[in-house]
PDB file of C-alpha atoms in Angstrom:
ATOM      1  CA  MET W 222     -15.324  20.517   0.123  1.00 69.00           C
ATOM      2  CA  ALA W 223     -12.657  22.644  -1.310  1.00 85.00           C
ATOM      3  CA  ASP W 224     -11.479  19.717  -3.659  1.00 88.00           C
ATOM      4  CA  VAL W 225     -14.391  19.702  -5.296  1.00 88.00           C
ATOM      5  CA  ALA W 226     -15.136  22.851  -6.389  1.00 85.00           C
ATOM      6  CA  ALA W 227     -11.492  23.188  -7.399  1.00 86.00           C
ATOM      7  CA  ALA W 228     -12.380  20.063  -9.500  1.00 88.00           C
ATOM      8  CA  GLY W 229     -14.989  22.811 -11.632  1.00 90.00           C
ATOM      9  CA  LEU W 230     -17.619  20.053 -12.008  1.00 93.00           C
ATOM     10  CA  ARG W 231     -20.752  20.770 -13.106  1.00 93.00           C
ATOM     11  CA  SER W 232     -24.191  20.606 -11.039  1.00 94.00           C
ATOM     12  CA  GLY W 233     -26.715  18.049 -11.879  1.00 92.00           C
ATOM     13  CA  ARG W 234     -30.646  18.936 -11.613  1.00 88.00           C
ATOM     14  CA  PRO W 235     -33.470  16.429 -10.761  1.00 81.00           C
ATOM     15  CA  GLU W 236     -34.483  14.000 -13.323  1.00 86.00           C
ATOM     16  CA  GLY W 237     -37.919  11.582 -13.688  1.00 91.00           C
ATOM     17  CA  VAL W 238     -38.253   8.995 -10.949  1.00 96.00           C
ATOM     18  CA  VAL W 239     -37.035   5.364 -11.729  1.00 97.00           C
ATOM     19  CA  THR W 240     -40.074   3.789 -12.753  1.00 97.00           C
ATOM     20  CA  ASP W 241     -40.288  -0.082 -13.292  1.00 96.00           C
ATOM     21  CA  ALA W 242     -40.220   0.382 -16.445  1.00 96.00           C
ATOM     22  CA  ASP W 243     -36.964   1.747 -16.041  1.00 96.00           C
ATOM     23  CA  LEU W 244     -36.091  -2.027 -15.258  1.00 97.00           C
ATOM     24  CA  ALA W 245     -38.075  -3.871 -17.393  1.00 95.00           C
ATOM     25  CA  GLY W 246     -35.202  -4.535 -20.082  1.00 93.00           C
ATOM     26  CA  LEU W 247     -32.585  -5.558 -16.886  1.00 98.00           C
ATOM     27  CA  PRO W 248     -31.022  -9.265 -16.587  1.00 98.00           C
ATOM     28  CA  ASP W 249     -33.273 -10.367 -12.719  1.00 98.00           C
ATOM     29  CA  ALA W 250     -30.564 -10.435 -10.724  1.00 98.00           C
ATOM     30  CA  VAL W 251     -29.926  -6.268 -11.518  1.00 98.00           C
ATOM     31  CA  GLN W 252     -33.902  -6.029 -10.565  1.00 98.00           C
ATOM     32  CA  ARG W 253     -34.004  -7.540  -7.449  1.00 98.00           C
ATOM     33  CA  TYR W 254     -31.067  -5.810  -6.910  1.00 98.00           C
ATOM     34  CA  MET W 255     -32.285  -2.749  -7.100  1.00 98.00           C
ATOM     35  CA  ARG W 256     -35.413  -2.966  -5.739  1.00 97.00           C
ATOM     36  CA  PHE W 257     -33.583  -4.093  -2.637  1.00 96.00           C
ATOM     37  CA  MET W 258     -31.897  -1.095  -2.949  1.00 97.00           C
ATOM     38  CA  GLY W 259     -35.472   0.990  -3.271  1.00 95.00           C
ATOM     39  CA  VAL W 260     -34.116   2.401  -6.728  1.00 96.00           C
ATOM     40  CA  VAL W 261     -37.857   2.060  -7.476  1.00 96.00           C
ATOM     41  CA  GLY W 262     -40.208   5.893  -7.132  1.00 95.00           C
ATOM     42  CA  ARG W 263     -37.530   7.760  -6.253  1.00 94.00           C
ATOM     43  CA  PRO W 264     -35.413  10.849  -8.397  1.00 94.00           C
ATOM     44  CA  ARG W 265     -32.622   9.270 -10.895  1.00 95.00           C
ATOM     45  CA  ASP W 266     -29.652  10.239  -8.469  1.00 97.00           C
ATOM     46  CA  TRP W 267     -26.973  12.868 -10.052  1.00 97.00           C
ATOM     47  CA  SER W 268     -24.415  13.164  -7.449  1.00 97.00           C
ATOM     48  CA  PHE W 269     -23.969  12.074  -3.801  1.00 97.00           C
ATOM     49  CA  LEU W 270     -21.006  13.579  -0.709  1.00 97.00           C
ATOM     50  CA  ALA W 271     -20.377  10.600   2.138  1.00 97.00           C
ATOM     51  CA  ARG W 272     -18.183  10.516   5.407  1.00 97.00           C
ATOM     52  CA  PHE W 273     -16.158   7.246   5.346  1.00 97.00           C
ATOM     53  CA  VAL W 274     -14.084   5.895   8.992  1.00 97.00           C
ATOM     54  CA  GLY W 275     -12.535   3.203   9.599  1.00 97.00           C
ATOM     55  CA  ARG W 276      -8.399   2.042   9.512  1.00 96.00           C
ATOM     56  CA  PHE W 277      -6.484   2.125   6.726  1.00 96.00           C
ATOM     57  CA  ARG W 278      -2.944   0.880   5.879  1.00 94.00           C
ATOM     58  CA  MET W 279      -0.413   1.554   2.703  1.00 90.00           C
ATOM     59  CA  ARG W 280       1.560  -2.130   2.682  1.00 92.00           C
ATOM     60  CA  PRO W 281       0.735  -6.080   3.415  1.00 94.00           C
ATOM     61  CA  ASP W 282       2.830  -5.706   6.813  1.00 93.00           C
ATOM     62  CA  ALA W 283       2.033  -2.180   7.689  1.00 92.00           C
ATOM     63  CA  ASP W 284       0.442  -0.909  11.107  1.00 93.00           C
ATOM     64  CA  TRP W 285      -3.136  -0.159  10.676  1.00 95.00           C
ATOM     65  CA  ALA W 286      -3.779   4.106  11.023  1.00 95.00           C
ATOM     66  CA  THR W 287      -7.255   5.618  11.956  1.00 95.00           C
ATOM     67  CA  ALA W 288      -8.667   6.765   9.225  1.00 96.00           C
ATOM     68  CA  GLU W 289     -11.355   9.315   8.715  1.00 97.00           C
ATOM     69  CA  ALA W 290     -12.812  10.817   4.764  1.00 97.00           C
ATOM     70  CA  TRP W 291     -14.649  12.387   2.892  1.00 97.00           C
ATOM     71  CA  GLN W 292     -15.827  12.108  -0.967  1.00 97.00           C
ATOM     72  CA  TYR W 293     -18.512  14.019  -3.270  1.00 98.00           C
ATOM     73  CA  ASN W 294     -19.552  11.384  -6.535  1.00 98.00           C
ATOM     74  CA  SER W 295     -21.396  12.805 -10.119  1.00 97.00           C
ATOM     75  CA  ALA W 296     -22.666  11.305 -12.526  1.00 97.00           C
ATOM     76  CA  VAL W 297     -23.033  14.589 -14.310  1.00 96.00           C
ATOM     77  CA  GLU W 298     -20.370  14.467 -15.600  1.00 95.00           C
ATOM     78  CA  ILE W 299     -18.143  10.478 -14.484  1.00 97.00           C
ATOM     79  CA  ALA W 300     -15.901  11.982 -11.589  1.00 98.00           C
ATOM     80  CA  ARG W 301     -15.225  11.323  -7.685  1.00 98.00           C
ATOM     81  CA  VAL W 302     -13.250  13.101  -5.518  1.00 98.00           C
ATOM     82  CA  PHE W 303     -12.295  11.317  -2.753  1.00 98.00           C
ATOM     83  CA  VAL W 304      -9.419  13.012   0.075  1.00 97.00           C
ATOM     84  CA  LEU W 305      -8.186  10.713   2.831  1.00 97.00           C
ATOM     85  CA  ARG W 306      -6.789  11.343   6.288  1.00 97.00           C
ATOM     86  CA  ILE W 307      -4.749   9.369   8.947  1.00 95.00           C
ATOM     87  CA  ARG W 308      -1.429  10.056  11.371  1.00 88.00           C
ATOM     88  CA  LEU W 309       0.975   7.585  10.415  1.00 79.00           C
ATOM     89  CA  ALA W 310       2.549   6.158  13.695  1.00 72.00           C
ATOM     90  CA  HIS W 311      -0.504   7.825  15.132  1.00 73.00           C
ATOM     91  CA  LEU W 312       1.805  11.753  14.640  1.00 79.00           C
ATOM     92  CA  VAL W 313       2.402  12.293  11.387  1.00 84.00           C
ATOM     93  CA  PRO W 314      -0.856  13.449   9.234  1.00 92.00           C
ATOM     94  CA  VAL W 315      -1.014  11.768   5.516  1.00 95.00           C
ATOM     95  CA  VAL W 316      -3.754  12.544   3.181  1.00 96.00           C
ATOM     96  CA  GLY W 317      -4.313  10.902   0.087  1.00 96.00           C
ATOM     97  CA  ARG W 318      -6.818  12.392  -2.456  1.00 97.00           C
ATOM     98  CA  ASP W 319      -7.842   9.728  -5.282  1.00 97.00           C
ATOM     99  CA  THR W 320      -9.553  11.146  -7.831  1.00 98.00           C
ATOM    100  CA  TYR W 321     -11.569  11.199 -11.191  1.00 98.00           C
ATOM    101  CA  VAL W 322     -12.233  13.910 -13.410  1.00 97.00           C
ATOM    102  CA  HIS W 323     -12.718  14.918 -16.761  1.00 95.00           C
ATOM    103  CA  GLY W 324     -11.352  10.627 -17.388  1.00 97.00           C
ATOM    104  CA  ARG W 325      -8.262  11.102 -15.800  1.00 97.00           C
ATOM    105  CA  GLY W 326      -7.326   9.524 -12.728  1.00 98.00           C
ATOM    106  CA  ARG W 327      -4.899  10.403  -9.516  1.00 97.00           C
ATOM    107  CA  MET W 328      -3.550   9.224  -6.480  1.00 96.00           C
ATOM    108  CA  LEU W 329      -1.594  12.334  -4.657  1.00 96.00           C
ATOM    109  CA  VAL W 330      -0.179  11.670  -1.241  1.00 95.00           C
ATOM    110  CA  LYS W 331       0.967  15.004   0.976  1.00 94.00           C
ATOM    111  CA  LEU W 332       2.808  14.564   4.375  1.00 91.00           C
ATOM    112  CA  MET W 333       0.875  17.468   6.434  1.00 86.00           C
ATOM    113  CA  ASN W 334      -1.037  18.488   3.511  1.00 87.00           C
ATOM    114  CA  LEU W 335       2.278  20.083   1.991  1.00 87.00           C
ATOM    115  CA  VAL W 336       4.722  17.744   0.780  1.00 89.00           C
ATOM    116  CA  PRO W 337       4.188  15.533  -1.907  1.00 87.00           C
ATOM    117  CA  VAL W 338       5.309  11.395  -1.283  1.00 88.00           C
ATOM    118  CA  ALA W 339       3.258   9.667  -3.965  1.00 91.00           C
ATOM    119  CA  ASP W 340       1.801  11.143  -7.330  1.00 95.00           C
ATOM    120  CA  GLY W 341       0.245   8.915  -9.266  1.00 96.00           C
ATOM    121  CA  LYS W 342      -1.161   9.139 -12.785  1.00 97.00           C
ATOM    122  CA  GLY W 343      -1.745   7.587 -15.861  1.00 97.00           C
ATOM    123  CA  GLU W 344      -3.553   5.160 -17.689  1.00 97.00           C
ATOM    124  CA  GLU W 345      -3.465   2.552 -14.688  1.00 97.00           C
ATOM    125  CA  PHE W 346      -4.338   5.155 -12.389  1.00 98.00           C
ATOM    126  CA  ASP W 347      -7.691   6.295 -14.655  1.00 98.00           C
ATOM    127  CA  HIS W 348      -8.720   2.561 -14.662  1.00 98.00           C
ATOM    128  CA  SER W 349      -8.112   1.757 -11.194  1.00 98.00           C
ATOM    129  CA  GLU W 350     -10.670   5.261 -10.243  1.00 98.00           C
ATOM    130  CA  LEU W 351     -13.006   4.118 -12.636  1.00 98.00           C
ATOM    131  CA  ILE W 352     -13.216   0.768 -11.071  1.00 98.00           C
ATOM    132  CA  THR W 353     -13.844   2.517  -7.995  1.00 98.00           C
ATOM    133  CA  TYR W 354     -16.242   5.008  -9.547  1.00 98.00           C
ATOM    134  CA  LEU W 355     -18.318   1.748 -10.070  1.00 98.00           C
ATOM    135  CA  ASN W 356     -18.048   0.097  -6.846  1.00 98.00           C
ATOM    136  CA  ASP W 357     -19.758   3.407  -5.389  1.00 98.00           C
ATOM    137  CA  ALA W 358     -22.479   3.609  -7.505  1.00 98.00           C
ATOM    138  CA  ILE W 359     -23.244  -0.068  -7.032  1.00 98.00           C
ATOM    139  CA  LEU W 360     -22.873   0.135  -2.591  1.00 98.00           C
ATOM    140  CA  LEU W 361     -24.564   4.132  -2.324  1.00 97.00           C
ATOM    141  CA  ALA W 362     -26.256   4.967  -5.624  1.00 97.00           C
ATOM    142  CA  PRO W 363     -27.411   2.440  -8.282  1.00 98.00           C
ATOM    143  CA  SER W 364     -29.452   4.607 -10.035  1.00 97.00           C
ATOM    144  CA  MET W 365     -26.289   7.257 -10.920  1.00 97.00           C
ATOM    145  CA  LEU W 366     -25.826   3.678 -13.381  1.00 98.00           C
ATOM    146  CA  LEU W 367     -29.358   3.651 -15.510  1.00 96.00           C
ATOM    147  CA  GLY W 368     -28.420   4.936 -18.441  1.00 94.00           C
ATOM    148  CA  PRO W 369     -26.503   4.478 -21.598  1.00 95.00           C
ATOM    149  CA  ALA W 370     -22.293   4.092 -19.682  1.00 97.00           C
ATOM    150  CA  ALA W 371     -23.849   1.711 -18.411  1.00 98.00           C
ATOM    151  CA  SER W 372     -24.343  -1.875 -19.511  1.00 98.00           C
ATOM    152  CA  TRP W 373     -25.622  -5.130 -17.501  1.00 98.00           C
ATOM    153  CA  THR W 374     -25.044  -9.113 -17.584  1.00 98.00           C
ATOM    154  CA  ALA W 375     -27.064 -12.053 -16.553  1.00 98.00           C
ATOM    155  CA  VAL W 376     -24.428 -14.661 -14.356  1.00 98.00           C
ATOM    156  CA  ASP W 377     -27.216 -16.225 -12.384  1.00 98.00           C
ATOM    157  CA  ASP W 378     -29.538 -15.225 -10.126  1.00 97.00           C
ATOM    158  CA  ARG W 379     -27.209 -14.527  -7.011  1.00 98.00           C
ATOM    159  CA  ALA W 380     -24.482 -12.453  -9.498  1.00 98.00           C
ATOM    160  CA  PHE W 381     -24.369  -9.810 -12.182  1.00 98.00           C
ATOM    161  CA  ASP W 382     -21.498  -8.200 -14.650  1.00 98.00           C
ATOM    162  CA  VAL W 383     -21.973  -4.221 -14.953  1.00 98.00           C
ATOM    163  CA  THR W 384     -19.441  -2.883 -17.923  1.00 98.00           C
ATOM    164  CA  LEU W 385     -18.899   0.988 -16.708  1.00 98.00           C
ATOM    165  CA  ALA W 386     -17.700   3.560 -20.163  1.00 98.00           C
ATOM    166  CA  ASP W 387     -16.345   6.391 -19.861  1.00 97.00           C
ATOM    167  CA  ALA W 388     -14.043   8.674 -21.781  1.00 94.00           C
ATOM    168  CA  ALA W 389     -11.779   6.053 -24.135  1.00 88.00           C
ATOM    169  CA  GLN W 390     -11.613   3.105 -21.674  1.00 94.00           C
ATOM    170  CA  SER W 391     -13.778   0.808 -19.702  1.00 97.00           C
ATOM    171  CA  VAL W 392     -13.780  -1.207 -17.032  1.00 98.00           C
ATOM    172  CA  THR W 393     -16.221  -4.337 -15.919  1.00 98.00           C
ATOM    173  CA  ALA W 394     -16.916  -5.851 -12.403  1.00 98.00           C
ATOM    174  CA  ARG W 395     -19.127  -8.671 -11.047  1.00 98.00           C
ATOM    175  CA  VAL W 396     -21.465  -8.377  -8.211  1.00 98.00           C
ATOM    176  CA  PHE W 397     -22.904 -10.922  -6.084  1.00 98.00           C
ATOM    177  CA  LEU W 398     -25.791 -10.640  -3.744  1.00 98.00           C
ATOM    178  CA  ASP W 399     -27.355 -12.469  -0.816  1.00 98.00           C
ATOM    179  CA  GLU W 400     -31.491 -14.007  -1.002  1.00 97.00           C
ATOM    180  CA  ARG W 401     -32.935 -10.854  -0.595  1.00 97.00           C
ATOM    181  CA  GLY W 402     -30.604  -8.359  -3.856  1.00 98.00           C
ATOM    182  CA  ALA W 403     -28.779  -6.943  -1.674  1.00 98.00           C
ATOM    183  CA  PRO W 404     -24.988  -6.840  -2.518  1.00 98.00           C
ATOM    184  CA  VAL W 405     -22.174  -8.616  -0.120  1.00 98.00           C
ATOM    185  CA  ASP W 406     -19.102  -8.045  -2.751  1.00 98.00           C
ATOM    186  CA  PHE W 407     -17.680  -6.601  -5.823  1.00 98.00           C
ATOM    187  CA  HIS W 408     -15.065  -8.055  -7.833  1.00 98.00           C
ATOM    188  CA  ALA W 409     -12.885  -6.218 -10.868  1.00 98.00           C
ATOM    189  CA  ASP W 410      -9.096  -6.191 -11.882  1.00 98.00           C
ATOM    190  CA  ARG W 411      -7.515  -3.163 -10.045  1.00 98.00           C
ATOM    191  CA  TYR W 412      -4.003  -2.102 -10.172  1.00 98.00           C
ATOM    192  CA  ALA W 413      -2.575  -2.108  -6.080  1.00 97.00           C
ATOM    193  CA  THR W 414       0.224  -0.263  -5.385  1.00 93.00           C
ATOM    194  CA  LEU W 415       3.022  -1.784  -3.640  1.00 92.00           C
ATOM    195  CA  PRO W 416       6.199  -0.834  -2.631  1.00 88.00           C
ATOM    196  CA  SER W 417       7.520  -3.070  -5.953  1.00 90.00           C
ATOM    197  CA  GLY W 418       5.684  -0.888  -8.323  1.00 92.00           C
ATOM    198  CA  LEU W 419       1.956  -0.620  -9.995  1.00 95.00           C
ATOM    199  CA  THR W 420       0.455  -5.069  -9.683  1.00 96.00           C
ATOM    200  CA  LEU W 421      -2.274  -5.168 -12.181  1.00 98.00           C
ATOM    201  CA  ALA W 422      -4.859  -7.756  -9.202  1.00 98.00           C
ATOM    202  CA  ARG W 423      -8.395  -9.028  -8.207  1.00 98.00           C
ATOM    203  CA  TRP W 424      -9.548  -6.443  -5.774  1.00 98.00           C
ATOM    204  CA  ARG W 425     -12.839  -6.916  -4.177  1.00 98.00           C
ATOM    205  CA  THR W 426     -14.978  -5.015  -1.212  1.00 98.00           C
ATOM    206  CA  PRO W 427     -17.261  -7.487   0.359  1.00 98.00           C
ATOM    207  CA  VAL W 428     -20.119  -6.103   2.735  1.00 97.00           C
ATOM    208  CA  THR W 429     -21.117  -7.710   5.833  1.00 92.00           C
ATOM    209  CA  THR W 430     -24.128  -6.245   6.553  1.00 96.00           C
ATOM    210  CA  TRP W 431     -27.048  -3.785   5.172  1.00 96.00           C
ATOM    211  CA  ASP W 432     -28.386  -0.963   7.625  1.00 93.00           C
ATOM    212  CA  THR W 433     -32.426  -0.755   5.628  1.00 90.00           C
ATOM    213  CA  ALA W 434     -33.427   1.292   8.774  1.00 84.00           C
ATOM    214  CA  PRO W 435     -33.348   4.622   6.393  1.00 66.00           C
ATOM    215  CA  SER W 436     -35.994   2.722   4.652  1.00 71.00           C
ATOM    216  CA  PRO W 437     -36.191   2.985   1.187  1.00 73.00           C
ATOM    217  CA  ARG W 438     -32.610   3.797   1.229  1.00 90.00           C
ATOM    218  CA  PRO W 439     -30.430   1.085   2.856  1.00 94.00           C
ATOM    219  CA  LEU W 440     -26.907   1.919   3.747  1.00 95.00           C
ATOM    220  CA  PRO W 441     -23.812  -0.771   3.535  1.00 96.00           C
ATOM    221  CA  GLY W 442     -22.698  -1.511   7.363  1.00 95.00           C
ATOM    222  CA  PRO W 443     -18.894  -2.498   7.950  1.00 94.00           C
ATOM    223  CA  ALA W 444     -16.962  -3.497   4.922  1.00 93.00           C
ATOM    224  CA  MET W 445     -13.532  -3.727   3.147  1.00 97.00           C
ATOM    225  CA  ALA W 446     -11.358  -3.658   0.733  1.00 98.00           C
ATOM    226  CA  ILE W 447      -9.238  -6.456  -0.298  1.00 98.00           C
ATOM    227  CA  TYR W 448      -6.671  -7.310  -2.917  1.00 98.00           C
ATOM    228  CA  ASP W 449      -5.723 -10.470  -3.596  1.00 98.00           C
ATOM    229  CA  LEU W 450      -2.206 -11.192  -3.910  1.00 97.00           C
ATOM    230  CA  PRO W 451       0.344 -13.410  -4.996  1.00 95.00           C
ATOM    231  CA  ASP W 452       0.864 -14.058  -1.239  1.00 94.00           C
ATOM    232  CA  GLY W 453      -2.554 -13.732   0.385  1.00 97.00           C
ATOM    233  CA  PRO W 454      -5.332 -11.153   0.668  1.00 98.00           C
ATOM    234  CA  PHE W 455      -4.275  -7.319   1.551  1.00 98.00           C
ATOM    235  CA  PRO W 456      -7.108  -5.847   3.237  1.00 98.00           C
ATOM    236  CA  TYR W 457      -6.032  -2.065   3.029  1.00 97.00           C
ATOM    237  CA  ILE W 458      -8.906  -0.610   4.011  1.00 97.00           C
ATOM    238  CA  GLU W 459     -11.592  -0.922   6.649  1.00 97.00           C
ATOM    239  CA  GLY W 460     -14.983   0.595   8.150  1.00 97.00           C
ATOM    240  CA  ARG W 461     -18.305   1.964   7.241  1.00 96.00           C
ATOM    241  CA  PHE W 462     -20.099   5.102   5.628  1.00 95.00           C
ATOM    242  CA  VAL W 463     -21.393   7.324   8.903  1.00 93.00           C
ATOM    243  CA  PRO W 464     -24.785   7.129   8.553  1.00 87.00           C
ATOM    244  CA  GLY W 465     -26.459  10.123   8.476  1.00 90.00           C
ATOM    245  CA  THR W 466     -23.491  11.834   6.800  1.00 93.00           C
ATOM    246  CA  VAL W 467     -25.164  10.382   2.514  1.00 95.00           C
ATOM    247  CA  ALA W 468     -26.488  13.159   0.926  1.00 95.00           C
ATOM    248  CA  TYR W 469     -27.601  12.559  -2.304  1.00 96.00           C
ATOM    249  CA  ASN W 470     -28.033  15.638  -5.274  1.00 96.00           C
ATOM    250  CA  VAL W 471     -25.913  17.463  -3.765  1.00 95.00           C
ATOM    251  CA  ALA W 472     -23.695  20.746  -6.111  1.00 95.00           C
ATOM    252  CA  PRO W 473     -20.869  20.491  -5.919  1.00 93.00           C
ATOM    253  CA  GLY W 474     -19.677  23.769  -5.351  1.00 76.00           C
TER     254      GLY W 474
END
């Protein structure tokens, strides 16, 4: 991806295999989650590349548009590059870029990938993009969080809190599990970009099923992202990561 190369991210290198000892000090629910995700016995991940397909809408009253996205996440220096393509009214191509690079978040949207129609920066976007990075790691690459930047807190046998620190900020989310230890929901406070402006709201990403066929690395099935607004839930993106397109420890170039 040209956007990843342009971000100037550093490449990683293979790290040691995750062992039972690496999980020993974590809350029981976190250990069950890590084991479900097949972390033990694999080298720690330092990046991943994935393709997502589904649908997207910009406002609660807007129609859905078919969506396709590619993303690259790195733990070498916490970074995320997410490029979304949709067609408004099935005609006008729109490209949105959500990025978190060097401690700064940004949302840039262009018509036909040329004409800017939105460019969000600042503390609210730093916070929101770091939350999204944390969500990605929980669902796709939890070993990226086995380091000093992340801390874990017990809630009960079906939930835990995780806090991620980077640059001058930290964000916290609550992860809910099923009986296997599979994540079924992720709750955090995130800023929604609405016609009325930025609104801080509860943001969640329920996962309905998990594909365990590519064991030992399960892949989330159909999922969505939802803001709980005062007027009710606002699901704005839904779909799934495409099996076979998720690649780990990929150089950013």
